[in-house]
Each structure stands twice: as C-alpha cells, then as structure tokens.
Tab-separated table of C-alpha atoms in Angstrom:
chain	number	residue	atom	x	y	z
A	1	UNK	CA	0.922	19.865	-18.631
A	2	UNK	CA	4.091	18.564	-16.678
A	3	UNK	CA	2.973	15.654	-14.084
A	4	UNK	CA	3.785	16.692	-10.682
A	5	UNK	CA	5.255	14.594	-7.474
A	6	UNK	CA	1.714	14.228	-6.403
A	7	UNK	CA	0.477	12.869	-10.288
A	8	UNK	CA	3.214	10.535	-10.396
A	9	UNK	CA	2.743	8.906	-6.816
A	10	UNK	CA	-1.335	8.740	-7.408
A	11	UNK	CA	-0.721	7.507	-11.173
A	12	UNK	CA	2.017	4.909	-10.118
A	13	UNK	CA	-0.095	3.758	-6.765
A	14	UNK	CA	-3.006	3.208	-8.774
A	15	UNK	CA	-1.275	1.111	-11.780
A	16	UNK	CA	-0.112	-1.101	-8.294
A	17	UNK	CA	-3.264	-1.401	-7.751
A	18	UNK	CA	-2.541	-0.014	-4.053
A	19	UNK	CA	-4.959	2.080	-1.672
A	20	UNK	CA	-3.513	5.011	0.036
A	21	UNK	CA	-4.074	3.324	2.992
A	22	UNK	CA	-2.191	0.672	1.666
A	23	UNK	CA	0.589	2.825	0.505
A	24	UNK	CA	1.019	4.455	3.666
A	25	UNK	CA	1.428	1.140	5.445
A	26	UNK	CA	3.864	0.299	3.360
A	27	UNK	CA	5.906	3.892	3.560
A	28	UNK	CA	5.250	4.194	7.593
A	29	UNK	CA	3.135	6.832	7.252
A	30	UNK	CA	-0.624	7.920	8.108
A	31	UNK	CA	-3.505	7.670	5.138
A	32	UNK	CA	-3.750	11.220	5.211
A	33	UNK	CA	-0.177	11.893	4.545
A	34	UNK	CA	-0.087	9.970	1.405
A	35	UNK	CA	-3.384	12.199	0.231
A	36	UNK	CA	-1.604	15.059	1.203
A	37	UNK	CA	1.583	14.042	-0.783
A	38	UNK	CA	-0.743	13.088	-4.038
A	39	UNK	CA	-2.964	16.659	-3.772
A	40	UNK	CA	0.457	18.642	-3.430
A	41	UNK	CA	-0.618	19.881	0.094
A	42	UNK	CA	2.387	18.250	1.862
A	43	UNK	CA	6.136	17.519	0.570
A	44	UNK	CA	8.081	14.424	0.937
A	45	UNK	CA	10.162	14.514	2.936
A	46	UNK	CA	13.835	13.795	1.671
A	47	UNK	CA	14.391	10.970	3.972
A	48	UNK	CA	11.411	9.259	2.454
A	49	UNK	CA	11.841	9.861	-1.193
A	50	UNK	CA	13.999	6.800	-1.548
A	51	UNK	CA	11.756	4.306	0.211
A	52	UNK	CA	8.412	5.699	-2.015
A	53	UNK	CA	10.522	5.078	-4.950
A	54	UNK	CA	11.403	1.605	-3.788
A	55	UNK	CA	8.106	0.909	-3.096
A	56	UNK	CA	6.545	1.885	-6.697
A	57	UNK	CA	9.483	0.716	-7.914
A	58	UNK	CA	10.599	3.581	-10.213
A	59	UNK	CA	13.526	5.888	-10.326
A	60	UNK	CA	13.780	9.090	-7.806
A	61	UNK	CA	14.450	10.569	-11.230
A	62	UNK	CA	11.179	9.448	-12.085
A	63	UNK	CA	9.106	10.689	-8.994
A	64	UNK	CA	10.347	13.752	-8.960
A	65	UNK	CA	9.819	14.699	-12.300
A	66	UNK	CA	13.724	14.939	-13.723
A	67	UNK	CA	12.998	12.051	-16.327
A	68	UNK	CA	10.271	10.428	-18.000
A	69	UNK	CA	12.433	7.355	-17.575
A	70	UNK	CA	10.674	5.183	-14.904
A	71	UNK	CA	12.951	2.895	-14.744
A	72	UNK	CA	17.198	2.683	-13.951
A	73	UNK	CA	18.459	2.834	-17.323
A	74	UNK	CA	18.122	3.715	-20.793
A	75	UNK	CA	14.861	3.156	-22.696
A	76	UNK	CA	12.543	2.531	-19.840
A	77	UNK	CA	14.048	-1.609	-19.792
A	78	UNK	CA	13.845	-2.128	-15.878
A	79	UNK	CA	16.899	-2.935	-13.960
A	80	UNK	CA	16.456	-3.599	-10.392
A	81	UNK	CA	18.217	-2.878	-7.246
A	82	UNK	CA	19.551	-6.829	-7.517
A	83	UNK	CA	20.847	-6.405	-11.256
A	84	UNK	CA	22.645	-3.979	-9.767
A	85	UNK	CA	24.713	-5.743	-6.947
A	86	UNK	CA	25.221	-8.314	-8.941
A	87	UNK	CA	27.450	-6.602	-11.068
C-alpha cells in the first residue's frame, strides 16, 4: 500500500516527536486542520505545502508522494535549504 499525504505528515510529525497541536502552531493553522490533513478529510492547500515541508523538513517530493526520497538529493543524504545558498 502507497503512503498517502495524510501517512506521510502523521508518520513524519510523530518521528518529530510533535503533537498536532503542536504542528498546527507551527504551520498557522487550527488542531483540527492538521487531523483533517493526516485522515485525508481536508487537502493542503498549495500555498502551505512548502511551509509543512519546511517544517518536517523533507522534500515536497517527499510529502506528496512523488519520491521515497525524503530528503534534497540523491540517496536520502540530507542537504538543507543553507547547503543550498551557499553554493
């Protein structure tokens, strides 16, 4: 079975060790949007996507289910944001 949006965002909050309350501080957004984004009852909205990913710092690939690659990159070795700019 192929994770969904809603696997990935649950999975990923809970390796953070991160409530959904705590989550949706974070993304600017009610408790009960984040449960609704996690039981596939509400989609993120595009505006958004890029923030969540920042925030469980993993790939938009990632989240929405185009790679199994968390991570910017090959391999799943983690390049941030910074790495980035710096080049």
């Amino acid at each position: 079975m192929n994770a969904t949006i809603g696997d990935r965002i649950k999975l990923l909050r809970k390796e953070m060790e991160l409530t959904q309350t705590q989550l949706a501080q974070r993304l600017g957004v009610d408790r009960s949007t984040i449960s609704k984004y996690e039981c596939g009852e509400r989609q993120i909205p595009i505006g958004s996507l890029v923030p969540l990913a920042k925030i469980l710092r993993v790939s938009t690939d990632y989240l929405l289910g185009n790679s199994d690659q968390r991570y910017i990159g090959t391999g799943n070795v983690r390049i941030t944001y910074d790495d980035i700019k710096k080049t």
